[in-house]
XYZ file of C-alpha atoms in Angstrom:
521
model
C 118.028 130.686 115.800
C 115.828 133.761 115.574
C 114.652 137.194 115.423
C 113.750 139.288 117.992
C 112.885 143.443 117.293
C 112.311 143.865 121.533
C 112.727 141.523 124.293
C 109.571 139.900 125.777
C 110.128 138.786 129.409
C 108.518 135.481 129.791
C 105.024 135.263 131.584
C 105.161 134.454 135.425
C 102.811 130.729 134.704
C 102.341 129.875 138.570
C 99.653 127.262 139.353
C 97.962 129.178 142.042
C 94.628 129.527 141.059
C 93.570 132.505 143.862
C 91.158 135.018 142.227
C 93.177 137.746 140.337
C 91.785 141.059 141.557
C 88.999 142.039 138.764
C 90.752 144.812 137.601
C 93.283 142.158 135.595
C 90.607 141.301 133.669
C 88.594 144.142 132.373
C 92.004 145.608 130.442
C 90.939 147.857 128.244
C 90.208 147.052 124.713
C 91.609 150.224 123.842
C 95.017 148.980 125.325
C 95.236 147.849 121.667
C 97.378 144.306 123.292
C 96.259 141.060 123.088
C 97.886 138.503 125.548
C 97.159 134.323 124.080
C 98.723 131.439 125.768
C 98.652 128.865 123.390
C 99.276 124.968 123.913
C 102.097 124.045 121.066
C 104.416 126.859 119.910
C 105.770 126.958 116.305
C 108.258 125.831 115.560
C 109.427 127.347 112.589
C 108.697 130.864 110.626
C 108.923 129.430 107.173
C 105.683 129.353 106.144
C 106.713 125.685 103.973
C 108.410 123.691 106.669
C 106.815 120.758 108.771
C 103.541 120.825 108.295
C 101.618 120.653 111.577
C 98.870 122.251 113.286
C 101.135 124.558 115.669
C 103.459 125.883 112.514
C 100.079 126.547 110.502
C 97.668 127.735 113.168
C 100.594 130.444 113.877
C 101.538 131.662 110.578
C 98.513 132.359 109.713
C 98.478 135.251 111.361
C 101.240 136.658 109.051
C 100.781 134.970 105.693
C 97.839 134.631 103.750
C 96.639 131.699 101.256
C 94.952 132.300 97.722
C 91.704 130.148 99.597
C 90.716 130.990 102.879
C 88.347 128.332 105.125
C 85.429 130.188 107.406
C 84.936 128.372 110.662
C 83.041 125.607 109.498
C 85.858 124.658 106.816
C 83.372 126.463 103.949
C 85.788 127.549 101.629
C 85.772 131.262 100.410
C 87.836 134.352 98.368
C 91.483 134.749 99.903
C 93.874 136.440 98.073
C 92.469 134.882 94.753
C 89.148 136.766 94.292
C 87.417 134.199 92.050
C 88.327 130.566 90.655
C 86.976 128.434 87.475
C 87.243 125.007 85.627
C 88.474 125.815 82.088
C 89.200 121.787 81.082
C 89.757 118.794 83.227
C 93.744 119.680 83.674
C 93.118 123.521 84.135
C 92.068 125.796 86.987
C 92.219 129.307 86.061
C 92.685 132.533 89.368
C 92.184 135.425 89.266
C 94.217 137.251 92.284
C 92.491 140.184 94.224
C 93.308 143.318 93.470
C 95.528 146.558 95.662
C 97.158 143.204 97.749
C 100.624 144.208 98.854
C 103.482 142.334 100.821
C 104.213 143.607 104.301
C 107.656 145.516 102.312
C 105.073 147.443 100.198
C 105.445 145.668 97.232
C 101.888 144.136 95.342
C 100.948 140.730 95.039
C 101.408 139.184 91.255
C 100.873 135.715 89.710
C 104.638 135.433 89.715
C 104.646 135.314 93.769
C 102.065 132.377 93.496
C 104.275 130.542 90.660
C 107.132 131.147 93.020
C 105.316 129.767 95.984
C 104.034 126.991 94.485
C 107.238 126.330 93.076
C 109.018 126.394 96.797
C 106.736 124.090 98.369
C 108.601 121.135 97.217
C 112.254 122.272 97.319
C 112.598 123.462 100.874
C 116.147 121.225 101.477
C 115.590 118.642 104.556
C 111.798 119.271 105.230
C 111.142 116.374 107.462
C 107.051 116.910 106.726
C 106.366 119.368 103.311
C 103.363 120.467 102.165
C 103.485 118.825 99.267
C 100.276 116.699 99.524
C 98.128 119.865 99.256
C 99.747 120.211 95.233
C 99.229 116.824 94.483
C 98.772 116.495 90.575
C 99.474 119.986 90.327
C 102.099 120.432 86.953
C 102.952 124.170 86.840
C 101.758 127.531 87.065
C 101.377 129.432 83.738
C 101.435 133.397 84.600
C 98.706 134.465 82.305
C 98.819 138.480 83.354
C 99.609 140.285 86.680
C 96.445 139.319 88.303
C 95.898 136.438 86.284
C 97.216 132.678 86.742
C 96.126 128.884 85.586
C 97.566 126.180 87.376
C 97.877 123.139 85.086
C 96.809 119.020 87.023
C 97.827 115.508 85.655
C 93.931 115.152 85.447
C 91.146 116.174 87.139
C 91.607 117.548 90.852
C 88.407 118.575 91.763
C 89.490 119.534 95.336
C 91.810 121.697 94.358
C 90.548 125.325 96.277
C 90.707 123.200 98.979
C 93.936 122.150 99.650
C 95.091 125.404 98.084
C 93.926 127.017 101.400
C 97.155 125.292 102.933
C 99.368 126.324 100.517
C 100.522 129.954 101.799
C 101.918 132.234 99.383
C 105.387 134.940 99.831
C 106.746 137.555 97.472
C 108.849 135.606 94.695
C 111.834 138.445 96.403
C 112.662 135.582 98.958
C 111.259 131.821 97.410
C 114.611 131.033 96.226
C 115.663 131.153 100.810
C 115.865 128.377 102.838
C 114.738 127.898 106.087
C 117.566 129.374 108.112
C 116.402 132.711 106.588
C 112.713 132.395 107.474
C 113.322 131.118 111.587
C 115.846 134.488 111.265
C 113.475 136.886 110.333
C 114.732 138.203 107.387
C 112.125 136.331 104.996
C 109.443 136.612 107.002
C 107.257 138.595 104.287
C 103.124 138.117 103.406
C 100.180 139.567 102.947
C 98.691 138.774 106.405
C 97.505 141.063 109.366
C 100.103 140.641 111.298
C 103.760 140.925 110.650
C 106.029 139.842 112.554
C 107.404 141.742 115.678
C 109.779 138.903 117.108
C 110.483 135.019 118.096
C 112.619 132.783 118.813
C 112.201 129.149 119.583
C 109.936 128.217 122.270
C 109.555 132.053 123.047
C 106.039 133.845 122.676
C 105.970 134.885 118.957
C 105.324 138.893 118.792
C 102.923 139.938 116.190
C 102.080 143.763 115.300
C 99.190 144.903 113.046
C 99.301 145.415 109.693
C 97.644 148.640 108.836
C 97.362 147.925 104.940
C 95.910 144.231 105.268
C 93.787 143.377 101.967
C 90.892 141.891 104.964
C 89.880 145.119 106.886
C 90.547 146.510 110.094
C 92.493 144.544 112.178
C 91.849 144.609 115.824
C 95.338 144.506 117.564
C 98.183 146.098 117.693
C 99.965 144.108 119.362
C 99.525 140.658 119.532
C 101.909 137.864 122.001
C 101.256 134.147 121.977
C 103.500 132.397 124.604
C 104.045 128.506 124.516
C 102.458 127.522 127.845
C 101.968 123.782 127.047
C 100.683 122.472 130.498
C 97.117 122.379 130.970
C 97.067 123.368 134.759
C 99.805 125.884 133.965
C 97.711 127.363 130.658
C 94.915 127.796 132.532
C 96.453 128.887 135.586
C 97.665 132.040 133.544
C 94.212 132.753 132.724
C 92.437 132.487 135.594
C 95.115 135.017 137.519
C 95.557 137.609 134.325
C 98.447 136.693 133.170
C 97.353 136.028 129.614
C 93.939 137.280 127.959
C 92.926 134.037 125.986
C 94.132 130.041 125.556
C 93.554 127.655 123.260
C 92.614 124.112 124.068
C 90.778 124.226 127.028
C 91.232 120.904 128.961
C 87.456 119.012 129.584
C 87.830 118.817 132.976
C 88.152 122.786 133.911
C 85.713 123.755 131.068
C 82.622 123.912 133.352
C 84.941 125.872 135.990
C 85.593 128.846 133.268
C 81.964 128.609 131.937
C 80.306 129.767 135.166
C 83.193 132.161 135.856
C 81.488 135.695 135.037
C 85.008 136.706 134.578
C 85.522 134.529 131.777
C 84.418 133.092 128.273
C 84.109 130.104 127.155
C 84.113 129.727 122.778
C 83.029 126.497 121.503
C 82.197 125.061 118.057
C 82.519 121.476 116.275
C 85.342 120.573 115.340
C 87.222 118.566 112.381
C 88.290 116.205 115.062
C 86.583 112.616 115.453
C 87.288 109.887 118.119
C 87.047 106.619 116.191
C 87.614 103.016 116.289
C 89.397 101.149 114.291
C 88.963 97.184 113.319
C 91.380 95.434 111.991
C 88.856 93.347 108.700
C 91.213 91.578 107.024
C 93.839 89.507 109.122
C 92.953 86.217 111.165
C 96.068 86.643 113.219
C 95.216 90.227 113.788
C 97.043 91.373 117.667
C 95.227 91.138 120.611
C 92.044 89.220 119.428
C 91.494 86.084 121.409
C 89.283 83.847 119.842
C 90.807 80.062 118.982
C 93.238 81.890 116.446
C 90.194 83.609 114.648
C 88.949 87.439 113.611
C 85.309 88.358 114.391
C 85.666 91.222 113.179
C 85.982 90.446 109.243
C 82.090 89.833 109.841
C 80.391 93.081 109.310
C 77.902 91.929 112.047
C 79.798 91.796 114.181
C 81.272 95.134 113.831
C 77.709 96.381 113.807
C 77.085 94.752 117.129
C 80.193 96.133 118.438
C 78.978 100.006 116.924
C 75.194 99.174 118.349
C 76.545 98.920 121.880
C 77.666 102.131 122.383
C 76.176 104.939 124.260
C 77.272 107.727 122.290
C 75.389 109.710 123.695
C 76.091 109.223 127.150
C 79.867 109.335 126.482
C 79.706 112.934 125.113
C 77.582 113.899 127.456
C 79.561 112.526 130.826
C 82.710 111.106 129.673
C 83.838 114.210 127.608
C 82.069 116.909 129.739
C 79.238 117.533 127.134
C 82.230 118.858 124.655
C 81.629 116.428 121.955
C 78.274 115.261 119.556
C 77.778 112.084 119.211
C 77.656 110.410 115.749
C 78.323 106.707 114.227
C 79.828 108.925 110.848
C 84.087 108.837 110.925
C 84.013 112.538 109.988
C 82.271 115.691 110.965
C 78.985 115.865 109.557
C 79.136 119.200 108.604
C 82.172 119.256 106.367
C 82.118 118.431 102.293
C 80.568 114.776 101.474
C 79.303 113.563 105.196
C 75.738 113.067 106.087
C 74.438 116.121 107.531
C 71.159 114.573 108.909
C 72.389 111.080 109.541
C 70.703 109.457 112.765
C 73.270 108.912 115.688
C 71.780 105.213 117.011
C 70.798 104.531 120.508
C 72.873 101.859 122.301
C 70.985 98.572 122.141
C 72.465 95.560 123.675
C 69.625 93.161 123.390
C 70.040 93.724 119.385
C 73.936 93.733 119.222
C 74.191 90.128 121.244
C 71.877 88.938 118.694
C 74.142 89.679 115.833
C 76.665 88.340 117.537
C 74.802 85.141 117.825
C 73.650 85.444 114.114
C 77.276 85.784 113.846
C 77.894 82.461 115.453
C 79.938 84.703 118.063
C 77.324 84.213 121.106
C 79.749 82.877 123.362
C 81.680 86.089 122.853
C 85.540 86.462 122.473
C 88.369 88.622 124.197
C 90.459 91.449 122.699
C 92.518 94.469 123.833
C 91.644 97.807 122.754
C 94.638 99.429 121.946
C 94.107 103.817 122.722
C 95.808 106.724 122.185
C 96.473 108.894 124.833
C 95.298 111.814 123.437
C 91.457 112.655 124.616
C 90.803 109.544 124.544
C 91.522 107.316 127.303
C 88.403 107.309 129.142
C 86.448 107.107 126.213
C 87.916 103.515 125.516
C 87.093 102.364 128.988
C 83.493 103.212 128.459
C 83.886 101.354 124.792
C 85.441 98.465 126.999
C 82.696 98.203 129.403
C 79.947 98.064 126.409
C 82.012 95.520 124.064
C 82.271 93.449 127.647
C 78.333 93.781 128.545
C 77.674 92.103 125.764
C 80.384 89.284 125.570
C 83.632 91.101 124.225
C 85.398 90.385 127.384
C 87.689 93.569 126.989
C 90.437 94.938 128.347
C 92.286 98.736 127.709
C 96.166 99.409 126.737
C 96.437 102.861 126.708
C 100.030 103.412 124.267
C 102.290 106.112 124.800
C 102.460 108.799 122.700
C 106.055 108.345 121.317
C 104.756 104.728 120.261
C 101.153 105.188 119.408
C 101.601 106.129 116.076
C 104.581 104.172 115.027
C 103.170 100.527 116.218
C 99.938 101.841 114.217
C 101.913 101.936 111.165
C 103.401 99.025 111.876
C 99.803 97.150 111.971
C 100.539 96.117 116.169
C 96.314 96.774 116.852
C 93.790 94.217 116.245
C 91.589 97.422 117.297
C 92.282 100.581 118.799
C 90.573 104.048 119.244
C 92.063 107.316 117.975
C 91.280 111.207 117.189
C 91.560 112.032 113.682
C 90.810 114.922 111.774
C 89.610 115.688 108.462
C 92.411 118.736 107.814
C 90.543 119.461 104.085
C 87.229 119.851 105.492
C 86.351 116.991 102.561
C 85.291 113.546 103.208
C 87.878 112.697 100.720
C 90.759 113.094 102.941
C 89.226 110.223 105.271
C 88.107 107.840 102.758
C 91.082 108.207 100.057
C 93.633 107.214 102.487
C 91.742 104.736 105.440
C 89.328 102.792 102.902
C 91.004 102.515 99.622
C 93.194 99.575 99.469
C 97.206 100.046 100.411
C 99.552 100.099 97.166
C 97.249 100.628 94.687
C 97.053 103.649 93.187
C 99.943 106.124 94.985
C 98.915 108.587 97.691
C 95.538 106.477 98.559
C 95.668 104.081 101.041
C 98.328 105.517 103.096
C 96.442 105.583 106.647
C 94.607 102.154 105.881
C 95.784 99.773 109.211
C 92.910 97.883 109.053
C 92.782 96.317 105.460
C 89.791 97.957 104.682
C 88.236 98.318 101.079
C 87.471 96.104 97.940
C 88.456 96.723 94.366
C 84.705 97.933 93.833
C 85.007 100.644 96.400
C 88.491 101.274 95.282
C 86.961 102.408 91.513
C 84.349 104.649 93.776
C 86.671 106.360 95.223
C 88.912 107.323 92.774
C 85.366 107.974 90.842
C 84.839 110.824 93.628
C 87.956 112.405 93.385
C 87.836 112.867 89.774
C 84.625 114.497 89.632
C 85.019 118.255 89.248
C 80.845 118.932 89.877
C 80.433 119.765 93.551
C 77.003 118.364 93.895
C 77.664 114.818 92.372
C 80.910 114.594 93.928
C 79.391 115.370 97.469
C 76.828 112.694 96.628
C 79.531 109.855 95.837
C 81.404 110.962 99.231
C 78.129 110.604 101.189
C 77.447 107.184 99.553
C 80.969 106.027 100.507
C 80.553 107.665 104.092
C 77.159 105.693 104.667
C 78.821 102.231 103.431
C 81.570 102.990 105.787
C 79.486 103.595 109.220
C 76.942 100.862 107.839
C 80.083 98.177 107.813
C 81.075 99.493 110.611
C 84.632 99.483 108.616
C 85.406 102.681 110.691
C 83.254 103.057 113.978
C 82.294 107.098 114.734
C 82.180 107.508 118.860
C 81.797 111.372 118.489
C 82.998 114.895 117.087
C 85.290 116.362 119.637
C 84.434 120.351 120.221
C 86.943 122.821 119.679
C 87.541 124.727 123.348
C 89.355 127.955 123.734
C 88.556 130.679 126.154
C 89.654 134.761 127.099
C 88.758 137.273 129.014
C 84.486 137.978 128.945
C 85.048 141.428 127.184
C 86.546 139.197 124.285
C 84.711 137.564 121.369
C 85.296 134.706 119.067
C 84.499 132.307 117.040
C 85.942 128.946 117.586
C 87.367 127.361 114.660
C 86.542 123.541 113.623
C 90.067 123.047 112.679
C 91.249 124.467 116.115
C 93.378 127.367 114.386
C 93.918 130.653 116.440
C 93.121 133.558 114.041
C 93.879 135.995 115.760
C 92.075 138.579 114.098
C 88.902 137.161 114.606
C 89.750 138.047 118.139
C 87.627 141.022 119.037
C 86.996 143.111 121.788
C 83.068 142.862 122.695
């Protein structure tokens, strides 16, 4: 099913990497076209169906959210202009001004009650947005421009997960998805609207002239579905496409010291981590006479001291990564912004696992995801076995990574996982707080983490609507989480994208293509 206003032929994506002749890439910026391959396509238009990176990073191009995030996940003015706390169970907006839809007509606190109201009554939506209005009641329509939005209690990151949440003219809310992936409801505020798609087709963008954010740099805009590295790259490297997303490690030096070529980096939301299982004796894959070392917090810190986190960003992935023992970025809301990353020390970690009573060491199998991370746990391998955790690597396919996860197969294993609020919250609410306690915390917790005491913390954080104490609470619970080694940080994956060298940009931490921060130099 789709729409489509012209045909787009697809790209020609051969893997011949021969120089393109250097006229392909010094197009014209006044060509007004802007060519992206990206990695995953959308896979929807309706801007409240299956939530995933690919659907969101796309349509935000065309819609617009009442919060926006910068590039560092600061939160800022979208199309609400200002925000306040007027009691613990009310928020009050006020929208910005002059907004219209992409069919002319102006943006009113009725099209965010609508929106709002959609979210969680899109028929069949195998993965809804829903989480980002948890506690949320209702929208009261106070005036035109004016709107409260009414909480079971105190949701202090509210603005945050409201830049998620993207908002369309109340004219279509009450149509499904059939008549978003067909065109007809594709309506917002954004700077693009939409020109064409159809599944796994490049989606065609055109400029809005009238967008509420200023001048908007393209005026046409394709992003074709290239997912194979080689083949992504390829496409680059001989003209065929102006920019990519997700630049794989291994060909990021190659671009870099191609004068052709740019390559835009930044930190991203993205953390490889490691993940003991704390609470079960009969954990999988632990060998040790029907015992779990790793309930002892020593040894967990022995296992963490080992590491050579630096070296591992640094060689093992390509110098795209920085290094850090936190599970979360420590730039975003609540982590440790100046916390020391520790030096590997293996004289100290085999004598806490003697203190331990664990000197003769024990066996386990590190269980890894394949994504970024395989030869990152053979380097974690090789330290744990240097000093006596003889260990060995099962690297799980995709398909069954997650699923045995949630089914508790690992004793350990090492995965990527990002912080998608830009809070701390999002990582300790749902991997330390106990499972089954108190619904919607807990739910990513495979390793039986967490206490009652740090339960009441956390819940303590995410009640309190002052910024500065509540960032204070989330640090304390991010320290006790890297000191107990309950969730080992390896390092902070970078986000990697790169274009043509008479492009600029930003990369984003939450690996988004915004296409209007796209620029000609």
């Amino acid at each position: 099913m789709g729409f489509v206003t012209r045909l787009v032929p697809r790209l020609a994506l051969g893997l011949s990497l021969l120089a393109a002749p250097a006229w392909l890439f010094a197009r014209p910026a006044e060509a007004q076209t802007l060519r992206i391959g990206i990695q995953a396509p959308p896979s929807t238009l309706d801007p409240h169906w299956l939530l995933n990176l690919a659907n969101t990073g796309a349509l935000r191009n065309i819609f617009d959210t009442l919060v926006m995030r910068d590039a560092t996940m600061a939160v800022q003015p979208g199309l609400a202009e200002s925000w306040r706390v007027v009691d613990d169970t009310t928020w009050e907006f006020k929208l910005r001004p002059g907004v219209r839809f992409h069919d002319g007509a102006p943006l009113t606190s009725a099209d965010v009650a609508a929106s709002f109201a959609r979210v969680p009554n899109v028929p069949g939506n195998p993965n809804p947005y829903t989480i980002y209005l948890a506690g949320v009641t209702g929208v009261e329509v106070v005036d035109d421009l004016t709107f409260r939005v009414r909480t079971d209690g105190p949701v202090p990151n509210l603005p945050t997960n409201l830049t998620q949440i993207f908002i369309v003219p109340k004219s279509v809310a009450d149509l499904g998805n059939p008549e978003f992936n067909s065109g007809r409801a594709v309506i917002g505020t954004g700077p693009f609207r939409l020109g064409g798609w159809r599944a796994n087709d490049p989606l065609v963008l055109r400029r809005n002239e009238d967008w509420w954010g200023g001048a908007v740099p393209w005026d046409t805009v394709t992003m074709t579905p290239i997912p194979n590295d080689a083949a992504r790259v390829g496409a680059l490297l001989a003209g065929d496409v102006d920019f990519i997303n997700n630049v794989p490690l291994q060909d990021a030096a190659r671009i870099r010291g191609d004068q052709r070529l740019a390559l835009f980096t930044g930190p991203s939301i993205y953390a490889v981590n490691i993940y003991p299982d704390v609470e079960r004796d009969d954990a999988p894959g632990i060998e040790a006479g029907g015992r779990n070392p790793m309930k002892d917090a020593r040894v967990r810190r022995a296992m963490s001291l080992s590491l050579n986190r630096q070296g591992i960003a640094q060689t093992i992935l390509e110098g795209l990564a920085d290094p850090t023992d936190q599970a979360v970025p420590p730039f975003i809301f609540g982590a440790i912004a100046d916390r020391p990353v520790p030096a590997a020390d293996l004289v100290a970690a085999r004598a806490l696992l003697a203190e331990a009573g664990w000197g003769q060491g024990f066996g386990l199998n590190l269980f890894c995801s394949p994504n970024r991370t395989p030869r990152v746990c053979q380097a974690i391998a090789a330290a744990w076995t240097r000093i006596g955790i003889r260990t060995t690597v099962e690297v799980v396919p995709q398909a069954n990574f997650l699923p045995r996860r949630n089914r508790r197969d690992y004793g350990v294993f090492v995965t990527v996982f990002g912080s998608l609020t830009g809070e701390t919250s999002y990582l300790i609410g749902s991997q330390i707080h106990r499972r089954g306690v108190v619904t919607g915390l807990g739910a990513l917790n495979f390793t039986g983490a967490g206490t009652p005491e740090t339960d009441a913390l956390i819940q303590r954080a995410r009640g309190t609507l002052d910024d500065t104490e509540r960032a204070r609470q989330l640090a304390d619970l991010v320290r006790h989480t890297a000191d107990e080694a309950l969730i080992i940080g390896v390092g902070i994956l970078r986000s990697v994208n790169a274009g043509k060298a008479g492009l600029v940009f930003e990369a984003r931490a939450d690996e988004e293509v915004r296409v209007v921060d796209i620029r000609p130099r």
